[in-house]
PDB file of C-alpha atoms in Angstrom:
ATOM      1  CA  UNK A   6       0.000   0.000   0.000  1.00 60.00           C
ATOM      2  CA  UNK A   7       1.300   3.424  -0.960  1.00 70.00           C
ATOM      3  CA  UNK A   8       1.115   5.454   2.256  1.00 70.00           C
ATOM      4  CA  UNK A   9       0.810   8.646   0.207  1.00 78.00           C
ATOM      5  CA  UNK A  10      -1.959   7.407  -2.100  1.00 81.00           C
ATOM      6  CA  UNK A  11      -5.232   9.354  -1.742  1.00 84.00           C
ATOM      7  CA  UNK A  12      -7.803   7.692   0.463  1.00 81.00           C
ATOM      8  CA  UNK A  13     -10.908   6.742  -1.553  1.00 80.00           C
ATOM      9  CA  UNK A  14     -14.014   8.859  -1.076  1.00 85.00           C
ATOM     10  CA  UNK A  15     -16.648   6.772   0.653  1.00 81.00           C
ATOM     11  CA  UNK A  16     -19.808   7.038   2.703  1.00 79.00           C
ATOM     12  CA  UNK A  17     -19.014   6.481   6.387  1.00 75.00           C
ATOM     13  CA  UNK A  18     -21.213   3.720   7.768  1.00 74.00           C
ATOM     14  CA  UNK A  19     -21.625   2.206  11.183  1.00 71.00           C
ATOM     15  CA  UNK A  20     -19.261  -0.643  11.984  1.00 70.00           C
ATOM     16  CA  UNK A  21     -21.731  -2.785  13.963  1.00 71.00           C
ATOM     17  CA  UNK A  22     -20.782  -4.990  16.879  1.00 76.00           C
ATOM     18  CA  UNK A  23     -24.270  -5.587  18.291  1.00 79.00           C
ATOM     19  CA  UNK A  24     -26.504  -8.292  16.831  1.00 82.00           C
ATOM     20  CA  UNK A  25     -29.438  -5.966  16.364  1.00 89.00           C
ATOM     21  CA  UNK A  26     -32.488  -6.492  14.132  1.00 92.00           C
ATOM     22  CA  UNK A  27     -32.959  -3.656  11.587  1.00 93.00           C
ATOM     23  CA  UNK A  28     -36.378  -2.010  11.823  1.00 96.00           C
ATOM     24  CA  UNK A  29     -38.071   1.089  10.446  1.00 97.00           C
ATOM     25  CA  UNK A  30     -40.870   3.261  11.822  1.00 97.00           C
ATOM     26  CA  UNK A  31     -42.891   6.284  10.812  1.00 97.00           C
ATOM     27  CA  UNK A  32     -43.485   9.227  13.149  1.00 97.00           C
ATOM     28  CA  UNK A  33     -46.792  10.302  11.601  1.00 97.00           C
ATOM     29  CA  UNK A  34     -48.418  13.695  12.001  1.00 97.00           C
ATOM     30  CA  UNK A  35     -52.119  14.220  11.270  1.00 97.00           C
ATOM     31  CA  UNK A  36     -54.358  17.260  11.448  1.00 96.00           C
ATOM     32  CA  UNK A  37     -57.066  17.125  14.143  1.00 96.00           C
ATOM     33  CA  UNK A  38     -59.386  20.149  14.349  1.00 94.00           C
ATOM     34  CA  UNK A  39     -56.738  22.294  12.690  1.00 93.00           C
ATOM     35  CA  UNK A  40     -53.985  21.198  15.085  1.00 95.00           C
ATOM     36  CA  UNK A  41     -50.964  18.974  14.458  1.00 95.00           C
ATOM     37  CA  UNK A  42     -51.087  15.662  16.340  1.00 97.00           C
ATOM     38  CA  UNK A  43     -48.704  12.717  16.470  1.00 97.00           C
ATOM     39  CA  UNK A  44     -50.238   9.272  16.026  1.00 98.00           C
ATOM     40  CA  UNK A  45     -49.320   6.490  18.447  1.00 98.00           C
ATOM     41  CA  UNK A  46     -50.250   2.814  18.458  1.00 97.00           C
ATOM     42  CA  UNK A  47     -50.946   0.612  21.471  1.00 96.00           C
ATOM     43  CA  UNK A  48     -49.690  -2.864  20.672  1.00 94.00           C
ATOM     44  CA  UNK A  49     -52.011  -5.820  21.124  1.00 90.00           C
ATOM     45  CA  UNK A  50     -51.766  -7.628  24.466  1.00 85.00           C
ATOM     46  CA  UNK A  51     -51.677 -10.901  22.504  1.00 87.00           C
ATOM     47  CA  UNK A  52     -48.279 -10.177  20.932  1.00 82.00           C
ATOM     48  CA  UNK A  53     -45.269 -12.079  22.257  1.00 79.00           C
ATOM     49  CA  UNK A  54     -42.906  -9.086  22.072  1.00 77.00           C
ATOM     50  CA  UNK A  55     -43.696  -5.866  23.957  1.00 81.00           C
ATOM     51  CA  UNK A  56     -47.446  -6.492  24.341  1.00 85.00           C
ATOM     52  CA  UNK A  57     -49.392  -3.394  25.319  1.00 88.00           C
ATOM     53  CA  UNK A  58     -46.494  -1.033  24.630  1.00 93.00           C
ATOM     54  CA  UNK A  59     -46.936   2.313  22.896  1.00 96.00           C
ATOM     55  CA  UNK A  60     -45.105   2.710  19.601  1.00 96.00           C
ATOM     56  CA  UNK A  61     -45.055   4.339  16.183  1.00 97.00           C
ATOM     57  CA  UNK A  62     -46.165   2.366  13.113  1.00 97.00           C
ATOM     58  CA  UNK A  63     -43.338   0.169  11.853  1.00 96.00           C
ATOM     59  CA  UNK A  64     -41.540  -3.119  12.136  1.00 94.00           C
ATOM     60  CA  UNK A  65     -38.745  -5.325  10.874  1.00 95.00           C
ATOM     61  CA  UNK A  66     -37.099  -4.441   7.559  1.00 96.00           C
ATOM     62  CA  UNK A  67     -37.750  -7.432   5.286  1.00 96.00           C
ATOM     63  CA  UNK A  68     -35.422  -8.667   2.539  1.00 95.00           C
ATOM     64  CA  UNK A  69     -38.079  -7.656   0.014  1.00 96.00           C
ATOM     65  CA  UNK A  70     -37.933  -4.013   1.173  1.00 96.00           C
ATOM     66  CA  UNK A  71     -35.733  -1.876  -1.060  1.00 95.00           C
ATOM     67  CA  UNK A  72     -34.940   0.553   1.773  1.00 95.00           C
ATOM     68  CA  UNK A  73     -35.791   1.363   5.404  1.00 95.00           C
ATOM     69  CA  UNK A  74     -38.254   3.973   4.141  1.00 97.00           C
ATOM     70  CA  UNK A  75     -40.079   1.392   2.037  1.00 97.00           C
ATOM     71  CA  UNK A  76     -40.307  -0.824   5.121  1.00 97.00           C
ATOM     72  CA  UNK A  77     -41.758   2.025   7.201  1.00 97.00           C
ATOM     73  CA  UNK A  78     -44.363   2.790   4.526  1.00 97.00           C
ATOM     74  CA  UNK A  79     -45.259  -0.882   4.105  1.00 97.00           C
ATOM     75  CA  UNK A  80     -45.672  -1.419   7.839  1.00 96.00           C
ATOM     76  CA  UNK A  81     -47.766   1.741   8.186  1.00 97.00           C
ATOM     77  CA  UNK A  82     -50.060   0.535   5.440  1.00 97.00           C
ATOM     78  CA  UNK A  83     -50.359  -2.891   7.061  1.00 96.00           C
ATOM     79  CA  UNK A  84     -51.030  -1.525  10.551  1.00 96.00           C
ATOM     80  CA  UNK A  85     -53.139   1.572   9.829  1.00 97.00           C
ATOM     81  CA  UNK A  86     -54.558   0.748   6.395  1.00 96.00           C
ATOM     82  CA  UNK A  87     -53.101   3.937   4.889  1.00 96.00           C
ATOM     83  CA  UNK A  88     -51.732   3.723   1.358  1.00 94.00           C
ATOM     84  CA  UNK A  89     -48.411   5.460   0.580  1.00 93.00           C
ATOM     85  CA  UNK A  90     -50.304   7.960  -1.603  1.00 95.00           C
ATOM     86  CA  UNK A  91     -51.682   9.511   1.615  1.00 97.00           C
ATOM     87  CA  UNK A  92     -48.257   9.626   3.312  1.00 97.00           C
ATOM     88  CA  UNK A  93     -46.071  12.680   2.643  1.00 97.00           C
ATOM     89  CA  UNK A  94     -42.572  11.934   3.921  1.00 97.00           C
ATOM     90  CA  UNK A  95     -40.638  14.883   5.312  1.00 96.00           C
ATOM     91  CA  UNK A  96     -37.377  13.050   5.845  1.00 95.00           C
ATOM     92  CA  UNK A  97     -35.335  10.718   8.036  1.00 95.00           C
ATOM     93  CA  UNK A  98     -34.696  11.123  11.738  1.00 96.00           C
ATOM     94  CA  UNK A  99     -31.596   9.890  13.587  1.00 93.00           C
ATOM     95  CA  UNK A 100     -31.458   6.122  13.703  1.00 91.00           C
ATOM     96  CA  UNK A 101     -31.463   4.427  17.103  1.00 90.00           C
ATOM     97  CA  UNK A 102     -29.456   1.352  18.080  1.00 87.00           C
ATOM     98  CA  UNK A 103     -31.009   0.012  21.237  1.00 85.00           C
ATOM     99  CA  UNK A 104     -29.666  -2.387  23.879  1.00 82.00           C
ATOM    100  CA  UNK A 105     -32.980  -4.283  23.621  1.00 82.00           C
ATOM    101  CA  UNK A 106     -31.768  -5.729  20.311  1.00 85.00           C
ATOM    102  CA  UNK A 107     -33.118  -3.502  17.533  1.00 91.00           C
ATOM    103  CA  UNK A 108     -31.708  -0.826  15.253  1.00 92.00           C
ATOM    104  CA  UNK A 109     -34.488   1.535  14.199  1.00 95.00           C
ATOM    105  CA  UNK A 110     -34.563   3.864  11.206  1.00 95.00           C
ATOM    106  CA  UNK A 111     -37.323   6.466  11.833  1.00 96.00           C
ATOM    107  CA  UNK A 112     -38.935   8.803   9.314  1.00 97.00           C
ATOM    108  CA  UNK A 113     -41.145  11.847   9.883  1.00 96.00           C
ATOM    109  CA  UNK A 114     -44.218  12.211   7.701  1.00 97.00           C
ATOM    110  CA  UNK A 115     -47.585  13.886   7.345  1.00 97.00           C
ATOM    111  CA  UNK A 116     -50.640  11.688   6.745  1.00 98.00           C
ATOM    112  CA  UNK A 117     -53.455  13.552   4.987  1.00 97.00           C
ATOM    113  CA  UNK A 118     -56.218  11.282   6.296  1.00 95.00           C
ATOM    114  CA  UNK A 119     -57.427   9.909   9.623  1.00 95.00           C
ATOM    115  CA  UNK A 120     -59.556   7.235   7.995  1.00 94.00           C
ATOM    116  CA  UNK A 121     -57.541   4.376   9.499  1.00 96.00           C
ATOM    117  CA  UNK A 122     -58.279   0.654   9.266  1.00 95.00           C
ATOM    118  CA  UNK A 123     -56.366  -0.846  12.184  1.00 94.00           C
ATOM    119  CA  UNK A 124     -54.781  -4.286  12.029  1.00 93.00           C
ATOM    120  CA  UNK A 125     -56.370  -5.830  15.126  1.00 87.00           C
ATOM    121  CA  UNK A 126     -53.896  -8.692  15.188  1.00 88.00           C
ATOM    122  CA  UNK A 127     -51.089  -6.237  15.963  1.00 90.00           C
ATOM    123  CA  UNK A 128     -52.732  -3.079  17.260  1.00 94.00           C
ATOM    124  CA  UNK A 129     -55.225  -2.771  20.131  1.00 94.00           C
ATOM    125  CA  UNK A 130     -56.020   0.872  19.395  1.00 96.00           C
ATOM    126  CA  UNK A 131     -54.466   4.183  18.423  1.00 96.00           C
ATOM    127  CA  UNK A 132     -54.473   7.638  19.981  1.00 97.00           C
ATOM    128  CA  UNK A 133     -53.101  11.061  19.058  1.00 97.00           C
ATOM    129  CA  UNK A 134     -51.303  13.729  21.069  1.00 97.00           C
ATOM    130  CA  UNK A 135     -51.107  17.419  20.088  1.00 96.00           C
ATOM    131  CA  UNK A 136     -47.540  18.436  19.301  1.00 95.00           C
ATOM    132  CA  UNK A 137     -48.008  21.541  21.456  1.00 94.00           C
ATOM    133  CA  UNK A 138     -48.685  19.307  24.475  1.00 96.00           C
ATOM    134  CA  UNK A 139     -45.101  18.029  24.454  1.00 94.00           C
ATOM    135  CA  UNK A 140     -43.731  21.570  24.408  1.00 90.00           C
ATOM    136  CA  UNK A 141     -45.634  22.275  27.630  1.00 93.00           C
ATOM    137  CA  UNK A 142     -44.710  19.065  29.497  1.00 94.00           C
ATOM    138  CA  UNK A 143     -41.234  17.951  30.484  1.00 90.00           C
ATOM    139  CA  UNK A 144     -40.519  14.216  30.425  1.00 93.00           C
ATOM    140  CA  UNK A 145     -39.377  12.110  33.327  1.00 94.00           C
ATOM    141  CA  UNK A 146     -35.927  10.569  32.850  1.00 95.00           C
ATOM    142  CA  UNK A 147     -34.743   7.353  34.513  1.00 95.00           C
ATOM    143  CA  UNK A 148     -31.720   5.129  33.998  1.00 93.00           C
ATOM    144  CA  UNK A 149     -31.274   1.496  33.063  1.00 91.00           C
ATOM    145  CA  UNK A 150     -28.071  -0.346  33.922  1.00 91.00           C
ATOM    146  CA  UNK A 151     -26.212  -2.404  31.315  1.00 89.00           C
ATOM    147  CA  UNK A 152     -24.151  -5.467  32.154  1.00 91.00           C
ATOM    148  CA  UNK A 153     -22.253  -8.154  30.214  1.00 89.00           C
ATOM    149  CA  UNK A 154     -21.084 -11.716  30.711  1.00 90.00           C
ATOM    150  CA  UNK A 155     -19.385 -14.223  28.384  1.00 90.00           C
ATOM    151  CA  UNK A 156     -21.800 -16.297  26.348  1.00 88.00           C
ATOM    152  CA  UNK A 157     -21.659 -20.088  25.943  1.00 89.00           C
ATOM    153  CA  UNK A 158     -18.594 -21.165  23.986  1.00 86.00           C
ATOM    154  CA  UNK A 159     -16.728 -17.909  24.538  1.00 88.00           C
ATOM    155  CA  UNK A 160     -13.051 -18.615  23.677  1.00 90.00           C
ATOM    156  CA  UNK A 161     -10.572 -19.163  26.498  1.00 89.00           C
ATOM    157  CA  UNK A 162      -7.396 -17.166  26.924  1.00 86.00           C
ATOM    158  CA  UNK A 163      -8.986 -13.723  27.028  1.00 88.00           C
ATOM    159  CA  UNK A 164      -9.374 -11.610  30.188  1.00 86.00           C
ATOM    160  CA  UNK A 165     -13.161 -11.805  30.074  1.00 86.00           C
ATOM    161  CA  UNK A 166     -13.121 -15.615  29.751  1.00 87.00           C
ATOM    162  CA  UNK A 167     -12.723 -16.054  33.512  1.00 85.00           C
ATOM    163  CA  UNK A 168     -15.524 -13.643  34.392  1.00 89.00           C
ATOM    164  CA  UNK A 169     -18.268 -15.184  36.518  1.00 85.00           C
ATOM    165  CA  UNK A 170     -21.724 -13.620  36.461  1.00 90.00           C
ATOM    166  CA  UNK A 171     -22.724 -10.222  35.169  1.00 92.00           C
ATOM    167  CA  UNK A 172     -20.429  -7.184  35.157  1.00 91.00           C
ATOM    168  CA  UNK A 173     -21.995  -3.732  35.162  1.00 91.00           C
ATOM    169  CA  UNK A 174     -20.759  -1.711  32.215  1.00 87.00           C
ATOM    170  CA  UNK A 175     -22.790   1.453  31.800  1.00 89.00           C
ATOM    171  CA  UNK A 176     -26.209   3.065  32.001  1.00 91.00           C
ATOM    172  CA  UNK A 177     -28.541   4.668  29.494  1.00 88.00           C
ATOM    173  CA  UNK A 178     -31.347   7.160  29.887  1.00 91.00           C
ATOM    174  CA  UNK A 179     -34.988   6.205  29.392  1.00 93.00           C
ATOM    175  CA  UNK A 180     -37.496   8.990  28.703  1.00 93.00           C
ATOM    176  CA  UNK A 181     -41.124   8.893  29.945  1.00 95.00           C
ATOM    177  CA  UNK A 182     -44.055  11.091  28.953  1.00 96.00           C
ATOM    178  CA  UNK A 183     -47.326  10.649  30.853  1.00 96.00           C
ATOM    179  CA  UNK A 184     -50.251  11.696  28.626  1.00 96.00           C
ATOM    180  CA  UNK A 185     -53.648  10.984  30.138  1.00 95.00           C
ATOM    181  CA  UNK A 186     -53.644   7.214  30.858  1.00 95.00           C
ATOM    182  CA  UNK A 187     -50.745   6.562  28.479  1.00 96.00           C
ATOM    183  CA  UNK A 188     -47.021   6.182  29.168  1.00 96.00           C
ATOM    184  CA  UNK A 189     -44.950   7.084  26.096  1.00 97.00           C
ATOM    185  CA  UNK A 190     -41.456   5.885  26.837  1.00 95.00           C
ATOM    186  CA  UNK A 191     -38.274   4.141  25.710  1.00 92.00           C
ATOM    187  CA  UNK A 192     -37.304   4.136  22.042  1.00 93.00           C
ATOM    188  CA  UNK A 193     -40.583   5.753  21.007  1.00 96.00           C
ATOM    189  CA  UNK A 194     -39.999   8.707  23.343  1.00 95.00           C
ATOM    190  CA  UNK A 195     -36.405   8.995  22.138  1.00 94.00           C
ATOM    191  CA  UNK A 196     -37.538   9.172  18.501  1.00 95.00           C
ATOM    192  CA  UNK A 197     -40.242  11.653  19.536  1.00 96.00           C
ATOM    193  CA  UNK A 198     -37.692  14.003  21.129  1.00 94.00           C
ATOM    194  CA  UNK A 199     -35.462  13.813  18.037  1.00 93.00           C
ATOM    195  CA  UNK A 200     -38.468  14.684  15.859  1.00 94.00           C
ATOM    196  CA  UNK A 201     -39.409  17.620  18.069  1.00 91.00           C
ATOM    197  CA  UNK A 202     -35.849  18.952  18.018  1.00 89.00           C
ATOM    198  CA  UNK A 203     -35.732  18.942  14.229  1.00 86.00           C
ATOM    199  CA  UNK A 204     -39.170  20.558  13.987  1.00 80.00           C
ATOM    200  CA  UNK A 205     -38.030  23.318  16.377  1.00 76.00           C
ATOM    201  CA  UNK A 206     -35.057  24.062  14.120  1.00 74.00           C
ATOM    202  CA  UNK A 207     -37.306  24.181  11.032  1.00 71.00           C
ATOM    203  CA  UNK A 208     -39.749  26.538  12.759  1.00 70.00           C
ATOM    204  CA  UNK A 209     -37.093  28.965  14.030  1.00 55.00           C
TER     205      UNK A 209
END
């Protein structure tokens, strides 16, 4: 290698070390009585993963999806019955790699209809929150501790090989918004705050 040769121009990507599942979601805004609202889903209690949790429309990026955005639009159509022709995408938000095992690519969009047909197998019900409500209410912030331990078959001869039990490594913040009887928290709240920050910059 010529140490003085120019380095090739390239797009910098994440060098992943976590075995996360790639997912995509839509942070959808609708107009309710002339006011901007965000749409949230309450997951069915019959689901095996995160039953009853509050989330944005979305899910796992399938091999048939050409991009994370296509996955977000497909999932929104499946869950809310809204065709992509009614979804006006503003742009991507910051992606989130979560310790719970998912990497989420969020997108902000405006939906020009509220005539939803909910997928009852996945969604119990939906609700909306005025965007102005979040500006007037500060979230609660708590911390979750992270720990590691060697998995089965971890190779010998490394310092961590002799570790017994869990070793605390770090913490991460978890955001909570309490709206009426709903708790909007975790990844959804993190995406929400990112969306609000970008909207504030646009509206300056």
